[in-house]
Short mmCIF file of C-alpha atoms in Angstrom, two decimals:
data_model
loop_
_atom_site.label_atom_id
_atom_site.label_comp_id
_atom_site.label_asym_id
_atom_site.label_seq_id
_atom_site.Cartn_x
_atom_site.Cartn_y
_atom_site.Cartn_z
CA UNK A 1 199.45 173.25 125.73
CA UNK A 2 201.10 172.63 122.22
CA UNK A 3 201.40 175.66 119.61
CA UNK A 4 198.98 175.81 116.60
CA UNK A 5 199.78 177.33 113.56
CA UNK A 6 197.50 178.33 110.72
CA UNK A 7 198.86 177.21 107.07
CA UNK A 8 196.50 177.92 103.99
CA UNK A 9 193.32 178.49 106.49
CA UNK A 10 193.72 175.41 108.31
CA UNK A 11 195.17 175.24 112.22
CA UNK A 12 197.79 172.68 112.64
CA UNK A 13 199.55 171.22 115.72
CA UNK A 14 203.23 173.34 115.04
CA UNK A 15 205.06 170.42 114.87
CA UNK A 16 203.17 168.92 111.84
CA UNK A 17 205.55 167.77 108.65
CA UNK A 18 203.57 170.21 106.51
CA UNK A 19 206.22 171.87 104.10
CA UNK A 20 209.02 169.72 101.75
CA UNK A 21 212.23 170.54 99.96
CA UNK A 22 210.29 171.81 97.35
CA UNK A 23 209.12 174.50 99.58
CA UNK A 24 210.83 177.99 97.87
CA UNK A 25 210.82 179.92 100.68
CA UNK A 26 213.50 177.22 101.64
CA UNK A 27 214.95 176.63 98.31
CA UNK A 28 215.54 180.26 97.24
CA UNK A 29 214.00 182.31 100.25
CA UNK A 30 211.58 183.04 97.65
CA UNK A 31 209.53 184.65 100.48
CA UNK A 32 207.87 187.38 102.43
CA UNK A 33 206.55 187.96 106.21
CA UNK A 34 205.55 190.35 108.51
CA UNK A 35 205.83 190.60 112.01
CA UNK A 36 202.78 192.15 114.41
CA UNK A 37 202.03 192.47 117.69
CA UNK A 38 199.07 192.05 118.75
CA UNK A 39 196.61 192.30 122.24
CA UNK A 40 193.21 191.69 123.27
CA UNK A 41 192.39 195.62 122.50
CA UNK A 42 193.07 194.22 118.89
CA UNK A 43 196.50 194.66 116.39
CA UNK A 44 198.53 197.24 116.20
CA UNK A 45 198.84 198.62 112.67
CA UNK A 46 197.11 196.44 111.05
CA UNK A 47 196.29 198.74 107.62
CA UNK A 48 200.10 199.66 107.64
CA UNK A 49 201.26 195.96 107.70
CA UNK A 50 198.57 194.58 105.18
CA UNK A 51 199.33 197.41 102.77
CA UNK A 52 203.44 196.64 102.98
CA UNK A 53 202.58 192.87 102.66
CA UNK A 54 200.46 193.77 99.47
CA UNK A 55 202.89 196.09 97.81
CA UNK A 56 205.84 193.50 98.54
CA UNK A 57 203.58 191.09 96.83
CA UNK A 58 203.39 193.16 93.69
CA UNK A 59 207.65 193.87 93.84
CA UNK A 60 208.22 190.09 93.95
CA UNK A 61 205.08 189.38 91.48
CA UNK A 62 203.79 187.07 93.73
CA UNK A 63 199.78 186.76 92.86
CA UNK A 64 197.79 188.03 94.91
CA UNK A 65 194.68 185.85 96.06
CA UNK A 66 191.12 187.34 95.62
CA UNK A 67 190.25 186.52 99.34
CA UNK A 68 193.37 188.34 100.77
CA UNK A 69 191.44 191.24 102.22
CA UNK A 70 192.50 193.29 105.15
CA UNK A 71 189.34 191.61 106.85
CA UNK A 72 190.46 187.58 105.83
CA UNK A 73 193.61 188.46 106.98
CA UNK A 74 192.44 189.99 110.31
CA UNK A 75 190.04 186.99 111.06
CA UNK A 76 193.20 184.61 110.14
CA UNK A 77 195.39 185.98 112.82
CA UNK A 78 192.75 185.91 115.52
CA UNK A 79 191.88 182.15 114.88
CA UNK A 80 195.23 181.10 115.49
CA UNK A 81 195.67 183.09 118.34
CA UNK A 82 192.23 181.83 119.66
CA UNK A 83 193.99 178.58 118.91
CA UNK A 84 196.55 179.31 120.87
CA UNK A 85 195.04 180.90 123.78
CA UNK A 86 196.54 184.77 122.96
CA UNK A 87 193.50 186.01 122.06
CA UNK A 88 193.17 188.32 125.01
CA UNK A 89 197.07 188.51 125.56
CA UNK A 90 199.85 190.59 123.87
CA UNK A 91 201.32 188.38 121.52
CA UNK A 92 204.32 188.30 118.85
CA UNK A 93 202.10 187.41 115.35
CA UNK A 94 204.68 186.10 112.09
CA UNK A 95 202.60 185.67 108.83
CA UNK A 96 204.63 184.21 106.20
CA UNK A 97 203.85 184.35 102.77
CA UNK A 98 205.70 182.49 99.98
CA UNK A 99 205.43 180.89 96.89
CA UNK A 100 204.28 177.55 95.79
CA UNK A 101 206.42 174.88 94.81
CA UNK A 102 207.79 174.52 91.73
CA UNK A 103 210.23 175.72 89.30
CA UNK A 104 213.74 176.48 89.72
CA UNK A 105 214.75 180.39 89.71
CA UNK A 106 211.82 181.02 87.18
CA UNK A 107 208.49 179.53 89.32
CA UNK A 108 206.33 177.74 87.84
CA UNK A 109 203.37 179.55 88.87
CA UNK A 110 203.17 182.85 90.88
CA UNK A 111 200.14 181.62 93.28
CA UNK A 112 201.37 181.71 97.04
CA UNK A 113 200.53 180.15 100.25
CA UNK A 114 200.62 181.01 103.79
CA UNK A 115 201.92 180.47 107.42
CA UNK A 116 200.57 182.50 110.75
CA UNK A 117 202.57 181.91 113.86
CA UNK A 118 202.16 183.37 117.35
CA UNK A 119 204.41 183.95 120.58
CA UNK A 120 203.37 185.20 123.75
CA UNK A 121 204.62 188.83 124.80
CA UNK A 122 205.29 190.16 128.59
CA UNK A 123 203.51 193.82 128.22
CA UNK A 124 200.24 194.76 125.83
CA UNK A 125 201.90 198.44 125.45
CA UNK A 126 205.76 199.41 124.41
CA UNK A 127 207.84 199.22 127.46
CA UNK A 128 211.67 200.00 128.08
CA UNK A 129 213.83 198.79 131.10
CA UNK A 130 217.00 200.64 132.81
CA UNK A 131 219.67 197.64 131.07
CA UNK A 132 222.43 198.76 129.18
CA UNK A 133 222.60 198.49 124.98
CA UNK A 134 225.21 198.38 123.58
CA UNK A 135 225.90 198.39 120.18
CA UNK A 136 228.84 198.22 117.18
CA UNK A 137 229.21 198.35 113.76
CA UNK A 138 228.77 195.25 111.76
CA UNK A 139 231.52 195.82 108.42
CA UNK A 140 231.63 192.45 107.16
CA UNK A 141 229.12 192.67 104.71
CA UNK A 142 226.82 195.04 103.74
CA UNK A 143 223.47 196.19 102.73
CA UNK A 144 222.39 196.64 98.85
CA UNK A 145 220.81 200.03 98.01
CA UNK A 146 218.21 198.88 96.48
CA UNK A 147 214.12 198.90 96.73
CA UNK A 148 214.59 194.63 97.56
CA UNK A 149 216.49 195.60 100.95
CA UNK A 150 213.29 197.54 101.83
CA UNK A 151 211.49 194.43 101.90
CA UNK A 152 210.68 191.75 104.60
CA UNK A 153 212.17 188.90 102.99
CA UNK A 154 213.99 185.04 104.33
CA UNK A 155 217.21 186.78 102.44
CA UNK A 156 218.55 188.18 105.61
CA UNK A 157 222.09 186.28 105.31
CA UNK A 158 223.61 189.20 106.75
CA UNK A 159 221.38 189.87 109.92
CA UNK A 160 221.73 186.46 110.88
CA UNK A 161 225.89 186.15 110.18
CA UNK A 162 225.81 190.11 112.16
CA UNK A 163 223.77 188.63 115.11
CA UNK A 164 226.43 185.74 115.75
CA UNK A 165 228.84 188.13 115.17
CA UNK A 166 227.15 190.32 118.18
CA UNK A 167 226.92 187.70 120.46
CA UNK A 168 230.31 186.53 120.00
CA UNK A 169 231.68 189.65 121.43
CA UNK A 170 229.35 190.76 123.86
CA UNK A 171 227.18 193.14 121.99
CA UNK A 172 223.25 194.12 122.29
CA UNK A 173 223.19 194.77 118.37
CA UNK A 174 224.94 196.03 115.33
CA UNK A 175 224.32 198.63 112.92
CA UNK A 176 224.29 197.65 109.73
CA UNK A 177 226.37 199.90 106.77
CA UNK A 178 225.65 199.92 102.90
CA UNK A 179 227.84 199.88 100.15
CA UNK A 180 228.73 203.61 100.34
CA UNK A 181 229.51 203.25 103.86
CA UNK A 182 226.60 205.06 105.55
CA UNK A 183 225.00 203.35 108.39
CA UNK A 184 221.38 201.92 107.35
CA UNK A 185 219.64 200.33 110.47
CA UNK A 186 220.50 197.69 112.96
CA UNK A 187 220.45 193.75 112.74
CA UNK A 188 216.75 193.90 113.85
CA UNK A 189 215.41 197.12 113.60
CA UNK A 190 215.40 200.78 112.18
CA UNK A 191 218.31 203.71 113.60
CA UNK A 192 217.20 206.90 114.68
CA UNK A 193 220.20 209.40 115.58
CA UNK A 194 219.33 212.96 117.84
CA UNK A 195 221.56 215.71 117.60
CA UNK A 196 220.95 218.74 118.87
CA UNK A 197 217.18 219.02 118.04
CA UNK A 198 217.68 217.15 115.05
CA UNK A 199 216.45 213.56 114.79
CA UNK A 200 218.11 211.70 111.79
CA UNK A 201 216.97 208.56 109.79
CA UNK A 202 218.48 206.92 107.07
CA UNK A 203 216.26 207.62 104.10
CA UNK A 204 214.94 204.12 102.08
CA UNK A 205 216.75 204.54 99.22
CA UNK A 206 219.86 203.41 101.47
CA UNK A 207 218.27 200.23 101.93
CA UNK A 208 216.89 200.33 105.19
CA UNK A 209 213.60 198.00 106.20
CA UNK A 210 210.63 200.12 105.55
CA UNK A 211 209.59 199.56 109.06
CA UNK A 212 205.92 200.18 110.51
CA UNK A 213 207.34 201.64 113.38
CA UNK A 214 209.72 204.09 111.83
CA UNK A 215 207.09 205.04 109.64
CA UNK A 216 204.92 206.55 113.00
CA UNK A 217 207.83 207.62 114.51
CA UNK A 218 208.39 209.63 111.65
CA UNK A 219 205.29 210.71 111.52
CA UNK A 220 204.92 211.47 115.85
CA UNK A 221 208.38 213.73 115.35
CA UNK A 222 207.02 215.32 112.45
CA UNK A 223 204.26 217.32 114.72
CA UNK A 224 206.59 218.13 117.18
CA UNK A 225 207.49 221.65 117.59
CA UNK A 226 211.07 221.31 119.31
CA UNK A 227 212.56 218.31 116.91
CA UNK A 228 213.26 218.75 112.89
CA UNK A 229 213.30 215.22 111.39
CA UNK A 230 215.48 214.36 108.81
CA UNK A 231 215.55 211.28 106.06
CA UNK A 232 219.03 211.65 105.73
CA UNK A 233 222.36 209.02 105.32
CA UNK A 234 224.20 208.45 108.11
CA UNK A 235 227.80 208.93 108.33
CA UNK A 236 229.73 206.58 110.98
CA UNK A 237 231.45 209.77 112.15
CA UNK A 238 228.08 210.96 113.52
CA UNK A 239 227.58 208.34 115.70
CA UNK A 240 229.81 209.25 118.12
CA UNK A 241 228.67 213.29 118.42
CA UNK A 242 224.98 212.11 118.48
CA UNK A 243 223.20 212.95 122.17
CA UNK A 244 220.93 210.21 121.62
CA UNK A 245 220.59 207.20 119.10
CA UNK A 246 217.56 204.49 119.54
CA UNK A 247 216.31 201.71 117.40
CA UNK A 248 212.96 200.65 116.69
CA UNK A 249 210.88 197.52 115.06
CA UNK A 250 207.28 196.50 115.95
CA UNK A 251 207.81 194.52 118.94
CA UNK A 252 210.44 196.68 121.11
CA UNK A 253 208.48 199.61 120.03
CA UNK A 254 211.57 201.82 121.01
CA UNK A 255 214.60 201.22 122.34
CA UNK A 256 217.94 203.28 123.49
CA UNK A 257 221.01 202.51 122.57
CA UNK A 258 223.49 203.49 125.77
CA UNK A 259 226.77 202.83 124.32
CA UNK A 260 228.90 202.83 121.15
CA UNK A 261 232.22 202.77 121.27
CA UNK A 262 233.80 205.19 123.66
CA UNK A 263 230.46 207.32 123.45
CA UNK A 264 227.40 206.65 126.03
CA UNK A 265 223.77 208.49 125.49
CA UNK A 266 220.87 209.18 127.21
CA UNK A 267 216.79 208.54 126.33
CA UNK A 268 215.12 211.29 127.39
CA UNK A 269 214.21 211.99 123.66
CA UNK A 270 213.31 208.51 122.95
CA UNK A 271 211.57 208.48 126.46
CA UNK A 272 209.39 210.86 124.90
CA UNK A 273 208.64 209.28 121.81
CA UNK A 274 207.88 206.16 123.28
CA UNK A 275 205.06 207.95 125.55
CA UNK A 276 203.81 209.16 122.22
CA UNK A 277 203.95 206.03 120.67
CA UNK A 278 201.96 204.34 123.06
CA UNK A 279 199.06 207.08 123.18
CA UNK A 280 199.09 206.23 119.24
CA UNK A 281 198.42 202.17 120.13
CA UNK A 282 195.52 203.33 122.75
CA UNK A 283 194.00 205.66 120.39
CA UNK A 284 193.96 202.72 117.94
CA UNK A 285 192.19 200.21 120.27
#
């Protein structure tokens, strides 16, 4: 079966020559997406996702069409996953919004279009196996503290330069520092750091991703009784007292780191967060 994608409302074979150099998202990464899962009990965070696409809209002043309502955008994502056969499957959903041609840094016109993608996913709920993760920091380059680093955009230069870097020498990931050397996220997802019963997560104005997933997280450790949460930077030197670091995005859900450095952790706290996570996605469908 060949992939279909959905561009501007209409479903296109995947392979069709439907963008040009003129496209600015290529030009200038002049750009925005989001990535969602997605299962036949429906997708996961939908409000969350459409209201971070909308206000990332407004930062970039990209105009915002009349018919972008929570409810078009819903009924987009299940056509093309009807399309491709994932309608009753846990899939991997990219909607990619950018802005028309024309113009060079100034657009000529702030009216966008669109691009929904889909991928097929093993498990409809957050899963973890036994592997080890490994991870190292990444000190080549770094992330701006700013309210732009926040945002989902094609500028991610340094996640993709990091990721070669990981592979190269046999890492699972990298964590990612700013320019005041405090340690912001990983190449993929947000850091969470337990100490004690203290959970730590770099605060936005570091210039972490405001991820979907962080945000629950934040808000599942938040009600427990036994863990204090904390939107704090993180200091490299913590790293290696830390019982427990984990990462999270919207498709791993959670997942434990095992090693950095000479230091090795456990997941018994992120364990437990993932259970709660998953009760959250159930309660949802």
């Amino acid at each position: 079966m060949k992939a279909v994608i959905n561009f501007n409302g209409q479903l296109l074979p995947a392979e069709s020559a439907f963008l040009n150099h003129e496209n600015r998202g290529i030009k200038y990464g002049d750009c925005l997406f989001e990535t969602i899962r997605a299962t036949g009990n429906g997708i996961f965070f939908l409000e969350d996702h459409y209201l971070r696409l909308m206000s990332s809209m407004r930062i970039l002043r990209m105009e915002i069409p009349m018919d972008f309502t929570m409810e078009f955008i819903k009924g987009q994502i299940e056509e093309v996953l009807q399309a491709n056969h994932l309608r009753e499957e846990p899939a991997r959903v990219r909607f990619t919004v950018f802005r028309k041609n024309g113009g060079r840094y100034l657009p000529a016109g702030n009216d966008v279009s669109y691009i929904i993608e889909c991928h097929s996913l093993n498990s409809p709920y957050y899963t973890f196996g036994e592997n080890p993760y490994e991870v190292e920091l990444f000190k080549d380059f770094y992330v701006n503290e700013d309210m732009l680093s926040n945002l989902k955009t094609n500028n991610r230069a340094i996640n993709i330069v990091g990721s070669i870097y990981a592979g190269e020498n046999g890492y699972d990931n990298c964590l990612l520092l700013n320019q005041s050397k405090h340690v912001v996220e990983a190449l993929n997802a947000n850091l969470f750091v337990v100490l004690n019963e203290q959970i730590k997560t770099a605060p936005l104005k570091d210039g972490c991703i405001n991820g979907i997933i962080r945000k629950k997280l934040i808000e599942i450790i938040k009600k427990k009784n036994n863990y204090t949460l904390k939107e704090e930077s993180i200091s490299p030197f913590e790293l290696q007292k830390a019982d427990e670091m984990f990462i999270t995005n919207i498709i791993c859900g959670v997942q434990p780191i095992t090693k950095y450095r000479k230091a090795q952790y456990g997941n018994s706290v992120s364990s437990s967060l993932l259970e709660s996570l998953n009760i959250m996605v159930k309660e949802l469908s």
